[in-house]
mmCIF file of N, CA and C in Angstrom:
data_model
loop_
_atom_site.group_PDB
_atom_site.id
_atom_site.type_symbol
_atom_site.label_atom_id
_atom_site.label_comp_id
_atom_site.label_asym_id
_atom_site.label_seq_id
_atom_site.Cartn_x
_atom_site.Cartn_y
_atom_site.Cartn_z
ATOM 1 N N UNK A 1 -14.690 -39.978 -13.477
ATOM 2 C CA UNK A 1 -15.251 -40.936 -14.306
ATOM 3 C C UNK A 1 -16.507 -40.377 -14.001
ATOM 4 N N UNK A 2 -17.920 -40.308 -14.258
ATOM 5 C CA UNK A 2 -19.111 -40.708 -14.108
ATOM 6 C C UNK A 2 -20.229 -41.854 -14.790
ATOM 7 N N UNK A 3 -21.191 -42.757 -14.702
ATOM 8 C CA UNK A 3 -21.878 -43.363 -14.891
ATOM 9 C C UNK A 3 -23.179 -42.867 -15.636
ATOM 10 N N UNK A 4 -23.546 -43.892 -17.343
ATOM 11 C CA UNK A 4 -24.201 -43.215 -18.117
ATOM 12 C C UNK A 4 -24.843 -43.914 -17.839
ATOM 13 N N UNK A 5 -26.754 -44.332 -17.538
ATOM 14 C CA UNK A 5 -27.161 -45.483 -17.848
ATOM 15 C C UNK A 5 -28.440 -44.775 -19.588
ATOM 16 N N UNK A 6 -28.537 -46.007 -19.989
ATOM 17 C CA UNK A 6 -29.032 -45.847 -20.715
ATOM 18 C C UNK A 6 -30.402 -47.186 -21.417
ATOM 19 N N UNK A 7 -31.963 -46.297 -21.222
ATOM 20 C CA UNK A 7 -32.786 -47.473 -21.485
ATOM 21 C C UNK A 7 -33.626 -47.320 -22.406
ATOM 22 N N UNK A 8 -33.182 -48.186 -23.666
ATOM 23 C CA UNK A 8 -33.449 -48.606 -24.838
ATOM 24 C C UNK A 8 -35.226 -49.966 -25.031
ATOM 25 N N UNK A 9 -35.841 -49.202 -25.346
ATOM 26 C CA UNK A 9 -37.253 -50.178 -25.172
ATOM 27 C C UNK A 9 -37.854 -50.053 -26.785
ATOM 28 N N UNK A 10 -37.943 -51.165 -27.321
ATOM 29 C CA UNK A 10 -39.402 -50.436 -28.581
ATOM 30 C C UNK A 10 -40.290 -51.476 -28.824
ATOM 31 N N UNK A 11 -40.988 -51.463 -29.152
ATOM 32 C CA UNK A 11 -42.436 -52.024 -29.594
ATOM 33 C C UNK A 11 -42.649 -52.250 -31.263
ATOM 34 N N UNK A 12 -42.522 -53.599 -31.534
ATOM 35 C CA UNK A 12 -42.720 -53.856 -33.090
ATOM 36 C C UNK A 12 -44.110 -54.572 -32.838
ATOM 37 N N UNK A 13 -44.331 -54.649 -34.783
ATOM 38 C CA UNK A 13 -45.174 -55.205 -35.196
ATOM 39 C C UNK A 13 -44.306 -56.963 -36.112
ATOM 40 N N UNK A 14 -44.676 -58.026 -35.029
ATOM 41 C CA UNK A 14 -43.636 -58.796 -35.829
ATOM 42 C C UNK A 14 -44.193 -60.218 -35.877
ATOM 43 N N UNK A 15 -44.017 -60.921 -37.060
ATOM 44 C CA UNK A 15 -45.185 -61.782 -37.701
ATOM 45 C C UNK A 15 -45.651 -63.196 -35.985
ATOM 46 N N UNK A 16 -46.504 -63.544 -36.247
ATOM 47 C CA UNK A 16 -47.294 -65.332 -35.037
ATOM 48 C C UNK A 16 -46.331 -65.550 -34.830
ATOM 49 N N UNK A 17 -45.900 -66.005 -36.068
ATOM 50 C CA UNK A 17 -44.571 -67.460 -35.736
ATOM 51 C C UNK A 17 -43.130 -67.084 -34.883
ATOM 52 N N UNK A 18 -43.284 -65.519 -34.997
ATOM 53 C CA UNK A 18 -42.035 -65.483 -33.269
ATOM 54 C C UNK A 18 -41.724 -65.779 -32.357
ATOM 55 N N UNK A 19 -41.180 -66.086 -31.926
ATOM 56 C CA UNK A 19 -41.108 -67.157 -30.492
ATOM 57 C C UNK A 19 -40.020 -66.241 -29.642
ATOM 58 N N UNK A 20 -39.607 -65.995 -27.990
ATOM 59 C CA UNK A 20 -38.749 -65.767 -27.882
ATOM 60 C C UNK A 20 -37.689 -67.488 -27.010
ATOM 61 N N UNK A 21 -36.242 -67.670 -27.448
ATOM 62 C CA UNK A 21 -35.642 -68.424 -26.659
ATOM 63 C C UNK A 21 -34.887 -68.109 -25.914
ATOM 64 N N UNK A 22 -34.264 -68.743 -25.194
ATOM 65 C CA UNK A 22 -33.117 -68.838 -24.475
ATOM 66 C C UNK A 22 -31.684 -69.743 -24.870
ATOM 67 N N UNK A 23 -31.325 -69.019 -25.068
ATOM 68 C CA UNK A 23 -29.804 -69.281 -25.494
ATOM 69 C C UNK A 23 -29.265 -70.785 -24.107
ATOM 70 N N UNK A 24 -28.183 -71.058 -24.582
ATOM 71 C CA UNK A 24 -27.588 -72.148 -23.418
ATOM 72 C C UNK A 24 -26.725 -71.432 -22.243
ATOM 73 N N UNK A 25 -26.509 -70.485 -22.348
ATOM 74 C CA UNK A 25 -26.554 -69.795 -21.039
ATOM 75 C C UNK A 25 -27.801 -68.402 -20.398
ATOM 76 N N UNK A 26 -28.421 -69.007 -21.141
ATOM 77 C CA UNK A 26 -29.844 -68.410 -20.008
ATOM 78 C C UNK A 26 -30.109 -67.403 -20.649
ATOM 79 N N UNK A 27 -29.437 -66.777 -22.425
ATOM 80 C CA UNK A 27 -30.001 -64.978 -22.933
ATOM 81 C C UNK A 27 -30.764 -65.374 -24.034
ATOM 82 N N UNK A 28 -32.378 -64.425 -23.342
ATOM 83 C CA UNK A 28 -33.146 -64.882 -24.195
ATOM 84 C C UNK A 28 -33.042 -63.930 -26.167
ATOM 85 N N UNK A 29 -33.282 -64.543 -27.018
ATOM 86 C CA UNK A 29 -33.444 -64.016 -28.407
ATOM 87 C C UNK A 29 -34.311 -64.914 -28.738
ATOM 88 N N UNK A 30 -34.869 -63.966 -29.982
ATOM 89 C CA UNK A 30 -36.407 -63.931 -30.769
ATOM 90 C C UNK A 30 -35.352 -65.455 -31.647
ATOM 91 N N UNK A 31 -36.591 -66.230 -31.746
ATOM 92 C CA UNK A 31 -36.716 -67.577 -33.220
ATOM 93 C C UNK A 31 -37.448 -67.161 -34.062
ATOM 94 N N UNK A 32 -37.108 -66.858 -34.729
ATOM 95 C CA UNK A 32 -37.394 -65.520 -35.900
ATOM 96 C C UNK A 32 -38.241 -66.897 -36.833
ATOM 97 N N UNK A 33 -37.964 -68.196 -37.251
ATOM 98 C CA UNK A 33 -38.028 -69.430 -37.603
ATOM 99 C C UNK A 33 -37.359 -69.605 -38.906
ATOM 100 N N UNK A 34 -37.237 -70.715 -40.093
ATOM 101 C CA UNK A 34 -36.078 -70.869 -41.003
ATOM 102 C C UNK A 34 -35.021 -70.717 -40.082
ATOM 103 N N UNK A 35 -34.815 -70.953 -39.050
ATOM 104 C CA UNK A 35 -33.056 -71.750 -38.732
ATOM 105 C C UNK A 35 -32.638 -69.671 -38.594
ATOM 106 N N UNK A 36 -33.293 -68.635 -38.274
ATOM 107 C CA UNK A 36 -33.152 -67.595 -38.219
ATOM 108 C C UNK A 36 -33.226 -66.791 -36.404
ATOM 109 N N UNK A 37 -32.078 -66.338 -36.230
ATOM 110 C CA UNK A 37 -32.629 -65.809 -35.187
ATOM 111 C C UNK A 37 -32.259 -64.761 -34.790
ATOM 112 N N UNK A 38 -32.643 -63.815 -33.833
ATOM 113 C CA UNK A 38 -32.616 -61.990 -33.830
ATOM 114 C C UNK A 38 -32.034 -61.717 -32.655
ATOM 115 N N UNK A 39 -31.107 -61.190 -31.929
ATOM 116 C CA UNK A 39 -30.907 -60.354 -30.884
ATOM 117 C C UNK A 39 -30.937 -58.838 -30.888
ATOM 118 N N UNK A 40 -31.357 -58.285 -30.468
ATOM 119 C CA UNK A 40 -31.341 -57.075 -30.486
ATOM 120 C C UNK A 40 -30.493 -56.221 -29.343
ATOM 121 N N UNK A 41 -29.327 -55.063 -29.683
ATOM 122 C CA UNK A 41 -28.122 -54.432 -28.571
ATOM 123 C C UNK A 41 -28.143 -53.156 -29.171
ATOM 124 N N UNK A 42 -27.772 -52.552 -28.510
ATOM 125 C CA UNK A 42 -27.309 -50.940 -28.723
ATOM 126 C C UNK A 42 -25.916 -50.710 -30.209
ATOM 127 N N UNK A 43 -26.168 -50.154 -31.314
ATOM 128 C CA UNK A 43 -24.818 -49.940 -31.698
ATOM 129 C C UNK A 43 -24.767 -48.702 -31.639
ATOM 130 N N UNK A 44 -23.215 -47.924 -31.241
ATOM 131 C CA UNK A 44 -23.565 -46.293 -31.249
ATOM 132 C C UNK A 44 -22.505 -45.961 -33.331
ATOM 133 N N UNK A 45 -23.774 -44.822 -32.466
ATOM 134 C CA UNK A 45 -23.648 -43.652 -34.098
ATOM 135 C C UNK A 45 -22.842 -43.035 -33.505
ATOM 136 N N UNK A 46 -22.705 -42.371 -34.377
ATOM 137 C CA UNK A 46 -21.795 -41.206 -34.875
ATOM 138 C C UNK A 46 -21.928 -40.139 -35.644
ATOM 139 N N UNK A 47 -21.617 -38.807 -35.607
ATOM 140 C CA UNK A 47 -21.501 -37.365 -36.280
ATOM 141 C C UNK A 47 -20.659 -35.955 -35.754
ATOM 142 N N UNK A 48 -20.110 -35.776 -37.071
ATOM 143 C CA UNK A 48 -18.793 -34.798 -36.804
ATOM 144 C C UNK A 48 -20.335 -33.827 -36.448
ATOM 145 N N UNK A 49 -20.989 -33.562 -36.593
ATOM 146 C CA UNK A 49 -21.853 -32.376 -36.366
ATOM 147 C C UNK A 49 -23.634 -32.859 -35.978
ATOM 148 N N UNK A 50 -24.023 -32.514 -34.893
ATOM 149 C CA UNK A 50 -25.324 -33.192 -34.288
ATOM 150 C C UNK A 50 -26.500 -32.917 -35.313
ATOM 151 N N UNK A 51 -26.599 -32.133 -36.499
ATOM 152 C CA UNK A 51 -27.630 -31.511 -37.473
ATOM 153 C C UNK A 51 -27.343 -32.495 -38.458
ATOM 154 N N UNK A 52 -26.212 -33.135 -38.551
ATOM 155 C CA UNK A 52 -25.460 -33.946 -39.617
ATOM 156 C C UNK A 52 -26.273 -35.551 -39.400
ATOM 157 N N UNK A 53 -26.095 -36.356 -40.867
ATOM 158 C CA UNK A 53 -26.637 -37.552 -41.003
ATOM 159 C C UNK A 53 -25.426 -38.727 -40.126
ATOM 160 N N UNK A 54 -26.178 -39.119 -39.231
ATOM 161 C CA UNK A 54 -26.000 -40.348 -38.045
ATOM 162 C C UNK A 54 -25.630 -41.592 -38.747
ATOM 163 N N UNK A 55 -24.289 -42.083 -38.463
ATOM 164 C CA UNK A 55 -23.852 -43.803 -38.955
ATOM 165 C C UNK A 55 -22.994 -44.319 -38.249
ATOM 166 N N UNK A 56 -23.120 -45.729 -37.762
ATOM 167 C CA UNK A 56 -21.891 -45.972 -37.884
ATOM 168 C C UNK A 56 -20.712 -45.942 -37.545
ATOM 169 N N UNK A 57 -19.541 -46.794 -37.429
ATOM 170 C CA UNK A 57 -18.236 -46.527 -37.719
ATOM 171 C C UNK A 57 -17.244 -47.629 -38.110
ATOM 172 N N UNK A 58 -16.779 -48.101 -39.384
ATOM 173 C CA UNK A 58 -15.429 -48.628 -39.735
ATOM 174 C C UNK A 58 -15.023 -48.881 -38.852
ATOM 175 N N UNK A 59 -14.418 -47.607 -37.812
ATOM 176 C CA UNK A 59 -13.229 -47.680 -37.286
ATOM 177 C C UNK A 59 -13.626 -48.745 -36.009
ATOM 178 N N UNK A 60 -12.246 -49.535 -36.069
ATOM 179 C CA UNK A 60 -12.780 -50.750 -34.713
ATOM 180 C C UNK A 60 -12.207 -50.823 -33.483
ATOM 181 N N UNK A 61 -11.146 -48.996 -34.006
ATOM 182 C CA UNK A 61 -10.807 -48.697 -32.327
ATOM 183 C C UNK A 61 -11.779 -48.337 -31.510
ATOM 184 N N UNK A 62 -12.535 -47.101 -32.299
ATOM 185 C CA UNK A 62 -13.388 -45.807 -31.914
ATOM 186 C C UNK A 62 -14.436 -47.177 -31.138
ATOM 187 N N UNK A 63 -15.027 -48.058 -32.294
ATOM 188 C CA UNK A 63 -15.926 -49.299 -31.947
ATOM 189 C C UNK A 63 -16.281 -49.549 -30.115
ATOM 190 N N UNK A 64 -14.664 -50.102 -30.080
ATOM 191 C CA UNK A 64 -13.725 -50.592 -29.278
ATOM 192 C C UNK A 64 -13.907 -50.192 -27.894
ATOM 193 N N UNK A 65 -13.144 -48.730 -28.323
ATOM 194 C CA UNK A 65 -13.660 -47.627 -27.243
ATOM 195 C C UNK A 65 -14.916 -47.829 -26.470
ATOM 196 N N UNK A 66 -15.661 -46.823 -27.021
ATOM 197 C CA UNK A 66 -16.851 -47.045 -26.432
ATOM 198 C C UNK A 66 -17.606 -48.861 -26.106
ATOM 199 N N UNK A 67 -17.348 -49.428 -26.975
ATOM 200 C CA UNK A 67 -17.953 -50.526 -26.364
ATOM 201 C C UNK A 67 -17.330 -51.482 -24.635
ATOM 202 N N UNK A 68 -16.070 -51.088 -24.884
ATOM 203 C CA UNK A 68 -15.257 -51.005 -23.146
ATOM 204 C C UNK A 68 -15.887 -50.424 -22.126
ATOM 205 N N UNK A 69 -16.649 -49.446 -22.304
ATOM 206 C CA UNK A 69 -17.742 -48.204 -21.272
ATOM 207 C C UNK A 69 -18.351 -49.237 -20.801
ATOM 208 N N UNK A 70 -19.277 -50.021 -21.816
ATOM 209 C CA UNK A 70 -20.390 -50.765 -21.383
ATOM 210 C C UNK A 70 -19.700 -52.082 -20.423
ATOM 211 N N UNK A 71 -20.952 -51.697 -19.028
ATOM 212 C CA UNK A 71 -20.422 -52.254 -18.137
ATOM 213 C C UNK A 71 -21.338 -53.555 -17.813
ATOM 214 N N UNK A 72 -22.917 -53.292 -17.917
ATOM 215 C CA UNK A 72 -23.963 -54.368 -18.353
ATOM 216 C C UNK A 72 -24.698 -53.745 -19.597
ATOM 217 N N UNK A 73 -25.648 -54.687 -20.464
ATOM 218 C CA UNK A 73 -26.656 -55.272 -21.014
ATOM 219 C C UNK A 73 -27.584 -55.626 -20.907
ATOM 220 N N UNK A 74 -28.801 -55.524 -20.572
ATOM 221 C CA UNK A 74 -30.045 -56.082 -20.331
ATOM 222 C C UNK A 74 -31.125 -55.651 -21.507
ATOM 223 N N UNK A 75 -31.459 -57.018 -22.001
ATOM 224 C CA UNK A 75 -32.462 -57.084 -22.945
ATOM 225 C C UNK A 75 -33.822 -58.067 -22.856
ATOM 226 N N UNK A 76 -35.097 -57.188 -22.358
ATOM 227 C CA UNK A 76 -36.751 -58.216 -22.238
ATOM 228 C C UNK A 76 -37.008 -58.591 -23.319
ATOM 229 N N UNK A 77 -37.678 -59.543 -24.026
ATOM 230 C CA UNK A 77 -38.456 -59.807 -24.660
ATOM 231 C C UNK A 77 -39.601 -59.892 -23.912
ATOM 232 N N UNK A 78 -40.975 -59.578 -25.040
ATOM 233 C CA UNK A 78 -41.898 -59.616 -24.185
ATOM 234 C C UNK A 78 -42.883 -60.398 -25.343
ATOM 235 N N UNK A 79 -43.884 -61.073 -25.790
ATOM 236 C CA UNK A 79 -44.510 -61.165 -27.104
ATOM 237 C C UNK A 79 -46.278 -61.079 -26.721
ATOM 238 N N UNK A 80 -46.758 -60.576 -27.675
ATOM 239 C CA UNK A 80 -48.190 -60.417 -26.686
ATOM 240 C C UNK A 80 -49.529 -60.640 -27.917
ATOM 241 N N UNK A 81 -50.292 -61.071 -28.123
ATOM 242 C CA UNK A 81 -50.956 -61.058 -29.042
ATOM 243 C C UNK A 81 -51.744 -59.215 -29.323
ATOM 244 N N UNK A 82 -52.026 -58.764 -30.888
ATOM 245 C CA UNK A 82 -51.797 -57.682 -30.830
ATOM 246 C C UNK A 82 -53.932 -57.632 -30.518
ATOM 247 N N UNK A 83 -53.855 -56.386 -30.379
ATOM 248 C CA UNK A 83 -56.160 -55.952 -29.796
ATOM 249 C C UNK A 83 -56.398 -55.639 -31.178
#
């Protein structure tokens, strides 16, 4: 077996009201307001050909197989005002 490390970094322009909040387990999430929260995570996409349209799968067994390979996941959030 091999170890594959994937790093995902997104930069987004978001409303000023959004805040970072920790869950009771210490996991950071985004409080969007109006009782809505956002957590960003990886979602595997599949295609029969790398030049075709990529999409998620409805095959729970295939998704579970990929997700069981994930040993850890770390997502960090940092909010700062736009310049």
